[in-house]
Short mmCIF file of C-alpha atoms in Angstrom, two decimals:
data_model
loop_
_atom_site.label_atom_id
_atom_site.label_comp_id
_atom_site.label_asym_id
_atom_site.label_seq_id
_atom_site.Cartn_x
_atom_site.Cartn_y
_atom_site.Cartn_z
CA UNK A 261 96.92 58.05 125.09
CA UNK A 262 94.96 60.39 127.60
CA UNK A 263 92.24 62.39 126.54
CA UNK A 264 90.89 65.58 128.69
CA UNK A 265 86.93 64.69 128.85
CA UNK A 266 85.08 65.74 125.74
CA UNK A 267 88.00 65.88 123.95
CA UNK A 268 87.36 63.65 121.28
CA UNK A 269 87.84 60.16 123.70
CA UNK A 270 85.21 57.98 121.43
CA UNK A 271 86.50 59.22 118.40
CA UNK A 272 89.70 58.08 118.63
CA UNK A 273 88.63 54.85 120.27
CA UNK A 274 86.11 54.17 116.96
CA UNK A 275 88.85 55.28 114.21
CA UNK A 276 91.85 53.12 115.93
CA UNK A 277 89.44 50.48 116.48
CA UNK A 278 88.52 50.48 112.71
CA UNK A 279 92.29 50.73 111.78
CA UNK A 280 93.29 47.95 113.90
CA UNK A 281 90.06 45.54 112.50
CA UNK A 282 90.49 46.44 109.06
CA UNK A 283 95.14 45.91 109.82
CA UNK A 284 94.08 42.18 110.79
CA UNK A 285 92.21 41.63 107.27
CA UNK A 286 88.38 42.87 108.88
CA UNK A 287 85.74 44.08 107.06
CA UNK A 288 83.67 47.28 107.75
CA UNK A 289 80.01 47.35 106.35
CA UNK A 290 79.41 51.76 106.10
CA UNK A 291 75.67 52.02 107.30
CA UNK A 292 75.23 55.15 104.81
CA UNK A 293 76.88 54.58 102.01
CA UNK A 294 76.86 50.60 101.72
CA UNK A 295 80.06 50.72 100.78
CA UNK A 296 82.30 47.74 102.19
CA UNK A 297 85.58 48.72 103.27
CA UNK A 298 88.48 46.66 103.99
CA UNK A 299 88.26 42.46 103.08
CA UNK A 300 84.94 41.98 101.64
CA UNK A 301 85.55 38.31 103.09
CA UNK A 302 87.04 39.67 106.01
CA UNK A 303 84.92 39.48 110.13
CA UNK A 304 82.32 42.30 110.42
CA UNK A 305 83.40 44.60 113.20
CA UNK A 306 81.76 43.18 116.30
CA UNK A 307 79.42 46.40 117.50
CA UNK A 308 77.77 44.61 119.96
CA UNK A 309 80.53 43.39 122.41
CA UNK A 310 82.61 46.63 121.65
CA UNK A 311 82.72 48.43 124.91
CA UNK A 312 85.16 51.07 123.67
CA UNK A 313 87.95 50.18 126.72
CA UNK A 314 89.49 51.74 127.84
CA UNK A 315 92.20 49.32 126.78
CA UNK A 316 92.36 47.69 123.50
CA UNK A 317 94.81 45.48 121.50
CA UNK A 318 96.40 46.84 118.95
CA UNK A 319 98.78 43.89 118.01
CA UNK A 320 99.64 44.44 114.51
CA UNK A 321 99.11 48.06 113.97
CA UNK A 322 101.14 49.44 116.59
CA UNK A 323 104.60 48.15 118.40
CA UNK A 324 103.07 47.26 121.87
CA UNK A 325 100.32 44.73 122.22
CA UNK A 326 97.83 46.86 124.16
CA UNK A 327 96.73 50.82 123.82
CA UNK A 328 94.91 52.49 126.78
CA UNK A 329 92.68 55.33 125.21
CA UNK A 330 91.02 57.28 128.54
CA UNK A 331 91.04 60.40 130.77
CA UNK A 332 94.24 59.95 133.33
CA UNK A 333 96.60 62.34 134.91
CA UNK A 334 99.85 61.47 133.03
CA UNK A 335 102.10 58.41 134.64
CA UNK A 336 105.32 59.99 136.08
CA UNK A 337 103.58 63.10 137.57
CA UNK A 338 104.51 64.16 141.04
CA UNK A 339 102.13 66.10 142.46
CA UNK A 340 104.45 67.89 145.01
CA UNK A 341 105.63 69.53 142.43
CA UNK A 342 102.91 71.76 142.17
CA UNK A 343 101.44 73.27 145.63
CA UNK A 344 97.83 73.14 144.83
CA UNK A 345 96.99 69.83 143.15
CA UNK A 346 96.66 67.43 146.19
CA UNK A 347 94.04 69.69 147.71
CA UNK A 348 92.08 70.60 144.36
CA UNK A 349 89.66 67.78 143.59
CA UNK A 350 88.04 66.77 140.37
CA UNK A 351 84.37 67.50 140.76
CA UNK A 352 83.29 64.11 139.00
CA UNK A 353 85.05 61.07 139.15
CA UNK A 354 86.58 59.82 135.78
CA UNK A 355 89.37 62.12 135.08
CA UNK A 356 91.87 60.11 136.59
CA UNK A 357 91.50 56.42 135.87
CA UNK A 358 94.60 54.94 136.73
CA UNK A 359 94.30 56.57 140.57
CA UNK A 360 90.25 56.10 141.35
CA UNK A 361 90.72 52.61 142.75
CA UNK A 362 89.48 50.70 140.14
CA UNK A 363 90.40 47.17 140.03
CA UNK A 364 93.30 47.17 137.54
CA UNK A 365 93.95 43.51 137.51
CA UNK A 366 90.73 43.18 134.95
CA UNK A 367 90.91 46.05 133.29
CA UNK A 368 88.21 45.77 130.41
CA UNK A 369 89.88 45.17 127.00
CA UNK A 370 88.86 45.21 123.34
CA UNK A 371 89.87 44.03 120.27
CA UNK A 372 91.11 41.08 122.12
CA UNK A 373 89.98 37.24 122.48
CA UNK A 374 89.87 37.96 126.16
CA UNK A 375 87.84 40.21 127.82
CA UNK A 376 89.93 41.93 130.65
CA UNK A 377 93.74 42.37 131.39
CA UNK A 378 95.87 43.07 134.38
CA UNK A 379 97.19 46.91 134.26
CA UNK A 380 100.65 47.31 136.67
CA UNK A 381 99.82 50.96 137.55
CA UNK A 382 102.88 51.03 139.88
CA UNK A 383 105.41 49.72 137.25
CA UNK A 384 103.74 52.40 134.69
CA UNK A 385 104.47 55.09 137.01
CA UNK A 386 108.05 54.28 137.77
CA UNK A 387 108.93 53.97 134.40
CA UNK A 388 107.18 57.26 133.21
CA UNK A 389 108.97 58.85 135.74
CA UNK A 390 111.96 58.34 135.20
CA UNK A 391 111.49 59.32 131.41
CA UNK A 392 111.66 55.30 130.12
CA UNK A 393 107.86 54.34 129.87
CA UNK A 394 106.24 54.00 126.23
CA UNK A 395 105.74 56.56 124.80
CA UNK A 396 102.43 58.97 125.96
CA UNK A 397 99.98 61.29 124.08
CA UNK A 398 97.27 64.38 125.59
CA UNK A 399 94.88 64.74 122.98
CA UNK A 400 93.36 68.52 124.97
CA UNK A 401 90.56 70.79 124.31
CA UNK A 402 90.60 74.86 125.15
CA UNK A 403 89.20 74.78 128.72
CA UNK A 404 86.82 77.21 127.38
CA UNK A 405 85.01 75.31 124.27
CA UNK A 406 85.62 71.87 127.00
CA UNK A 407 83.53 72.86 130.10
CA UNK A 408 80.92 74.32 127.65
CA UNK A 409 80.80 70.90 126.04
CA UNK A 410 81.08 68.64 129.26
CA UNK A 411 78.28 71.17 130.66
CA UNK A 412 75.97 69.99 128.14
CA UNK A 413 77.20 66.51 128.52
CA UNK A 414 76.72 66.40 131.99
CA UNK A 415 73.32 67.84 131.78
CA UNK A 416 71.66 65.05 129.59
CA UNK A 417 73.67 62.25 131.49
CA UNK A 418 71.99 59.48 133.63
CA UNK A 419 73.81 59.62 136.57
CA UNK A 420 73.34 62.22 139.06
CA UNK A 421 76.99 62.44 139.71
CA UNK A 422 77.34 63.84 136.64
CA UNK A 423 73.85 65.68 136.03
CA UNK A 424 74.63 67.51 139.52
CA UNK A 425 76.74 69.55 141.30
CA UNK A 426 77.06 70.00 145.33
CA UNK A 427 73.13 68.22 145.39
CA UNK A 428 72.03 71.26 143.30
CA UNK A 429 70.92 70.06 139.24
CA UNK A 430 73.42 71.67 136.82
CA UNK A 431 70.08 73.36 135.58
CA UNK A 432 70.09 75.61 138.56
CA UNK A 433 73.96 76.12 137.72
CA UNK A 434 75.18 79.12 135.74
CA UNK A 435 77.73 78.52 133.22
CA UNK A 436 80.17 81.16 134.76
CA UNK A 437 79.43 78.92 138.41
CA UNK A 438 80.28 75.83 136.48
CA UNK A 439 83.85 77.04 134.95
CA UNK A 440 85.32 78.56 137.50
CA UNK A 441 84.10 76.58 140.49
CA UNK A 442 84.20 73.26 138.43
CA UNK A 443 84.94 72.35 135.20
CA UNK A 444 88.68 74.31 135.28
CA UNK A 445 90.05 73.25 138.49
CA UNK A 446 89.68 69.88 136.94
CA UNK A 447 90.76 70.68 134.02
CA UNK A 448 93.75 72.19 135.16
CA UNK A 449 94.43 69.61 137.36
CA UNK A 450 94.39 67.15 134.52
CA UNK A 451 96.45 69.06 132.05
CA UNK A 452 99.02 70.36 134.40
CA UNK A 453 100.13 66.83 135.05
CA UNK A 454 101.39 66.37 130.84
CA UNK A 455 102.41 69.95 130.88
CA UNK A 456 105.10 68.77 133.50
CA UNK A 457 106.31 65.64 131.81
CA UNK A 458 106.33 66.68 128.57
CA UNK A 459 108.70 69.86 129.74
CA UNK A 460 110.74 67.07 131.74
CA UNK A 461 110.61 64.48 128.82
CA UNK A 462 109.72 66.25 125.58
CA UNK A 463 110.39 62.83 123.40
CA UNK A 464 108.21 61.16 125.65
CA UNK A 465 105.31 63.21 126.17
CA UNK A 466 103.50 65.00 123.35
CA UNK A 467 100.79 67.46 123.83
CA UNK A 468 98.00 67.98 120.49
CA UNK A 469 95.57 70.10 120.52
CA UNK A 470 91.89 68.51 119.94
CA UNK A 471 91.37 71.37 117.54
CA UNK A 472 93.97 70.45 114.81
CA UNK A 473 92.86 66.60 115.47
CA UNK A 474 89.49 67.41 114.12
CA UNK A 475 90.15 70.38 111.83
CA UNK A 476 92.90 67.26 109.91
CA UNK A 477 91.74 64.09 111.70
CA UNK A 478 93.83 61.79 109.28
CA UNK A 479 96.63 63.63 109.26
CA UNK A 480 97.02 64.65 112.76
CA UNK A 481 96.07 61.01 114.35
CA UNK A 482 98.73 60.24 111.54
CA UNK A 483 101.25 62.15 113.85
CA UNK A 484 99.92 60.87 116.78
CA UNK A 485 100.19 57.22 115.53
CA UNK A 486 103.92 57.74 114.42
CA UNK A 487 104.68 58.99 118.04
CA UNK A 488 103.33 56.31 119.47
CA UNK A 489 105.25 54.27 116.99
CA UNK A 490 108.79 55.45 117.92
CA UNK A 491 108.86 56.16 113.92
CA UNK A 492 107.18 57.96 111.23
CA UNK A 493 105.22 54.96 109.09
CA UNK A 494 102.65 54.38 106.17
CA UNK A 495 98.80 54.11 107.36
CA UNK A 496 97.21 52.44 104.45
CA UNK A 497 94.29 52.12 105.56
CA UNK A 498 94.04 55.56 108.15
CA UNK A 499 91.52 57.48 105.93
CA UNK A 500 89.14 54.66 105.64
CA UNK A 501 88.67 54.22 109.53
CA UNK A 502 89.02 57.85 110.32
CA UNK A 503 85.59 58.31 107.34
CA UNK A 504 83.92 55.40 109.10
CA UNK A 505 84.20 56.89 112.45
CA UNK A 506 82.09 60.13 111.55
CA UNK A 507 79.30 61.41 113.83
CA UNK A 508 76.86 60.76 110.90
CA UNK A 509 78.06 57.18 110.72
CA UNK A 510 78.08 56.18 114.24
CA UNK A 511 74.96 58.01 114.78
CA UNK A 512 73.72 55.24 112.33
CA UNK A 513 75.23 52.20 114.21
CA UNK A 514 73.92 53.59 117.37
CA UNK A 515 70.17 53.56 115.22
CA UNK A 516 70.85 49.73 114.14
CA UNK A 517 71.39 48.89 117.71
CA UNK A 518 68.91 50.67 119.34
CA UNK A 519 70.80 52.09 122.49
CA UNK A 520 74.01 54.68 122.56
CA UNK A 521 77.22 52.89 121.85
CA UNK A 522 78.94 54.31 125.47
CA UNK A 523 75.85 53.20 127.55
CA UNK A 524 75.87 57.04 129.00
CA UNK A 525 72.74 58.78 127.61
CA UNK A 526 69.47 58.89 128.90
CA UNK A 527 66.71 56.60 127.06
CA UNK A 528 68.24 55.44 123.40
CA UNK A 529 69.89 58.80 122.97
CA UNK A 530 73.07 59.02 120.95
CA UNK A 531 76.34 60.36 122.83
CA UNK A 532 77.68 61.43 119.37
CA UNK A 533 77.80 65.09 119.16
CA UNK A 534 78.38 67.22 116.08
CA UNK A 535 81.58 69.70 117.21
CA UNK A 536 82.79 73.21 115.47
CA UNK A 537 86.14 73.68 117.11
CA UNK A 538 87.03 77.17 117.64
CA UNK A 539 83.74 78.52 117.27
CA UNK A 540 82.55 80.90 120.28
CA UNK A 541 79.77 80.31 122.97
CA UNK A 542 77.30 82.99 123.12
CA UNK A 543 77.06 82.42 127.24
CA UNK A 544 80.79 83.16 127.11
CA UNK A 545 80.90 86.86 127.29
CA UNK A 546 84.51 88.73 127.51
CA UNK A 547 84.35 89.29 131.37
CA UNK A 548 84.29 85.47 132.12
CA UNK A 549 86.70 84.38 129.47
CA UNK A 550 89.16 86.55 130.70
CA UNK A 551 88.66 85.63 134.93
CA UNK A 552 89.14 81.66 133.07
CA UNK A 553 92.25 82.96 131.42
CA UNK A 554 93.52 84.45 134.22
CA UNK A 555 92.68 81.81 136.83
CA UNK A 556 94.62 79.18 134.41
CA UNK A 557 97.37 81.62 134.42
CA UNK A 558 97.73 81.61 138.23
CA UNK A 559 97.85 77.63 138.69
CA UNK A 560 100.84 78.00 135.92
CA UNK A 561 98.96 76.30 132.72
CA UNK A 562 101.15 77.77 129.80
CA UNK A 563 98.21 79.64 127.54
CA UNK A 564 99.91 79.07 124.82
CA UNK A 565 99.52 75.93 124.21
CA UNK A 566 95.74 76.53 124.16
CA UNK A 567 93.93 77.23 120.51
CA UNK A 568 91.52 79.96 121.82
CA UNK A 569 88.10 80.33 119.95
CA UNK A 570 88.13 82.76 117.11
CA UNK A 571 86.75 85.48 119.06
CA UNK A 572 89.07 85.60 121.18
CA UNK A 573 91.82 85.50 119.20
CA UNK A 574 90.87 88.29 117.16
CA UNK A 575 89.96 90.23 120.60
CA UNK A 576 93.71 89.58 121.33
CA UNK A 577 95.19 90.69 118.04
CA UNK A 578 93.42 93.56 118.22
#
């Protein structure tokens, strides 16, 4: 399951992670309401070896041992097959993590006695290619509400890689600079990728939209569970990890431990952010949203599949 960045990555890695603890007979302590969910007998959900991946086992609650939860292009893509992708690059590294060069033999793993596990990125490939790998999931963003989101990100992150762009501090960056010169090359580049499988292999590959995941997070991740699944299938216990993965409550976890749970922010800040999908950016005026439509266009995205903030939708209606 790939995730375009900001995208709701950690969510999905807390509420699978809670389903798959509280599957294996777990119990969940909620910091806010001191309620105890699953067996009140049952191991405490280890926060402080929890990494968040980007693999995890998730024997017992889904059909394949392990789960990979991260930003990747999608297995199986050729990128012949579109003429600008080999010479667009991703302005920060991380949106590809199955081609950066990472050493896949100990690939960190959670949820498991074990703390790494080899990754056959070849084999993964050849199978997705030819249409017979396990099935594959892009949870996506509209590039719009995304680089506005991974600007801000970006900006309060440690690393310079992130908190710059060609030497100069995003600071001194423009928003309009950012999309179009940054954040939707990347973006595109990303995307394009499970556009192309799931066109070639539509049972394979499904596309869904970060903005119905979080407008119905339990049933959505419902659908997405039952795809990767092969089947549809009952999720007793769904609602309970999806409630215990709220901001509010992580935000709280994050307070008990003292640092951020993705080891990203700067200080003891939390990497939790508070999201309303759909809802417009005030530095997004109508000339810029329309050059970011338009460029998308022209590298062959298909808009469509986007869910456009409400502004703009109504701008189009009219």
């Amino acid at each position: 399951m790939s995730t375009v960045p900001r995208s709701g990555t950690w969510f999905l890695r807390y509420a699978i992670s809670f389903l798959c603890h509280l599957d294996r007979g777990g119990r969940i302590d909620d910091r806010l309401t001191q309620r105890t969910f699953g067996d009140p007998s049952g191991p405490p959900f280890d926060f402080e070896s929890f990494r968040g991946g980007p693999l995890f086992n998730v024997h017992g609650t889904l059909p394949d041992d392990r789960l990979f939860i991260g930003h990747t292009v999608c297995p199986g893509f050729t990128p012949a097959d579109v003429n600008w992708w080999a010479r667009t690059p991703f302005h920060v590294p991380g949106y590809d993590y199955f081609h950066e060069g990472m050493n896949y033999h100990y690939t960190p793993i959670d949820l498991a006695t074990h703390r790494y596990t080899p990754v056959h990125v070849r084999a993964l490939e050849r199978s997705a290619s030819r249409g017979r790998s396990r099935p594959i999931v892009l949870v996506y963003r509209n590039p719009l509400d995304q680089a506005v989101s991974y600007f801000r990100y970006s900006q309060n992150h440690k690393d310079a890689t992130y908190n710059s762009v060609n030497g100069r501090p995003l600071a001194a960056v423009t928003l309009r600079q950012y999309l179009l010169d940054s954040a939707l090359p990347s973006y595109a580049k990303q995307f394009i990728s499970f556009q192309a499988l799931a066109e070639r292999y539509p049972t394979q590959v499904r596309l869904v939209p970060y903005e119905r995941l979080m407008a119905r997070p339990v049933d959505v991740l419902a659908l997405i569970l039952d795809h990767l699944s092969g089947a549809p299938r009952m999720w007793p216990a769904l609602a309970d990890a999806v409630w215990l993965a709220r901001s509010e409550h992580m935000k709280a976890i994050e307070r008990e431990l003292g640092r951020s749970l993705d080891g990203t922010r700067i200080a003891r800040g939390s990497h939790i952010s508070q999201v309303s999908p759909g809802r417009p950016d005030v530095r997004l005026d109508d000339r810029t949203r329309t050059e970011a439509i338009a460029f998308l266009d022209r590298l062959g995205l298909d808009i469509g599949l986007f869910e456009w903030p409400l502004a703009k939708q109504a701008a189009t209606a009219a």
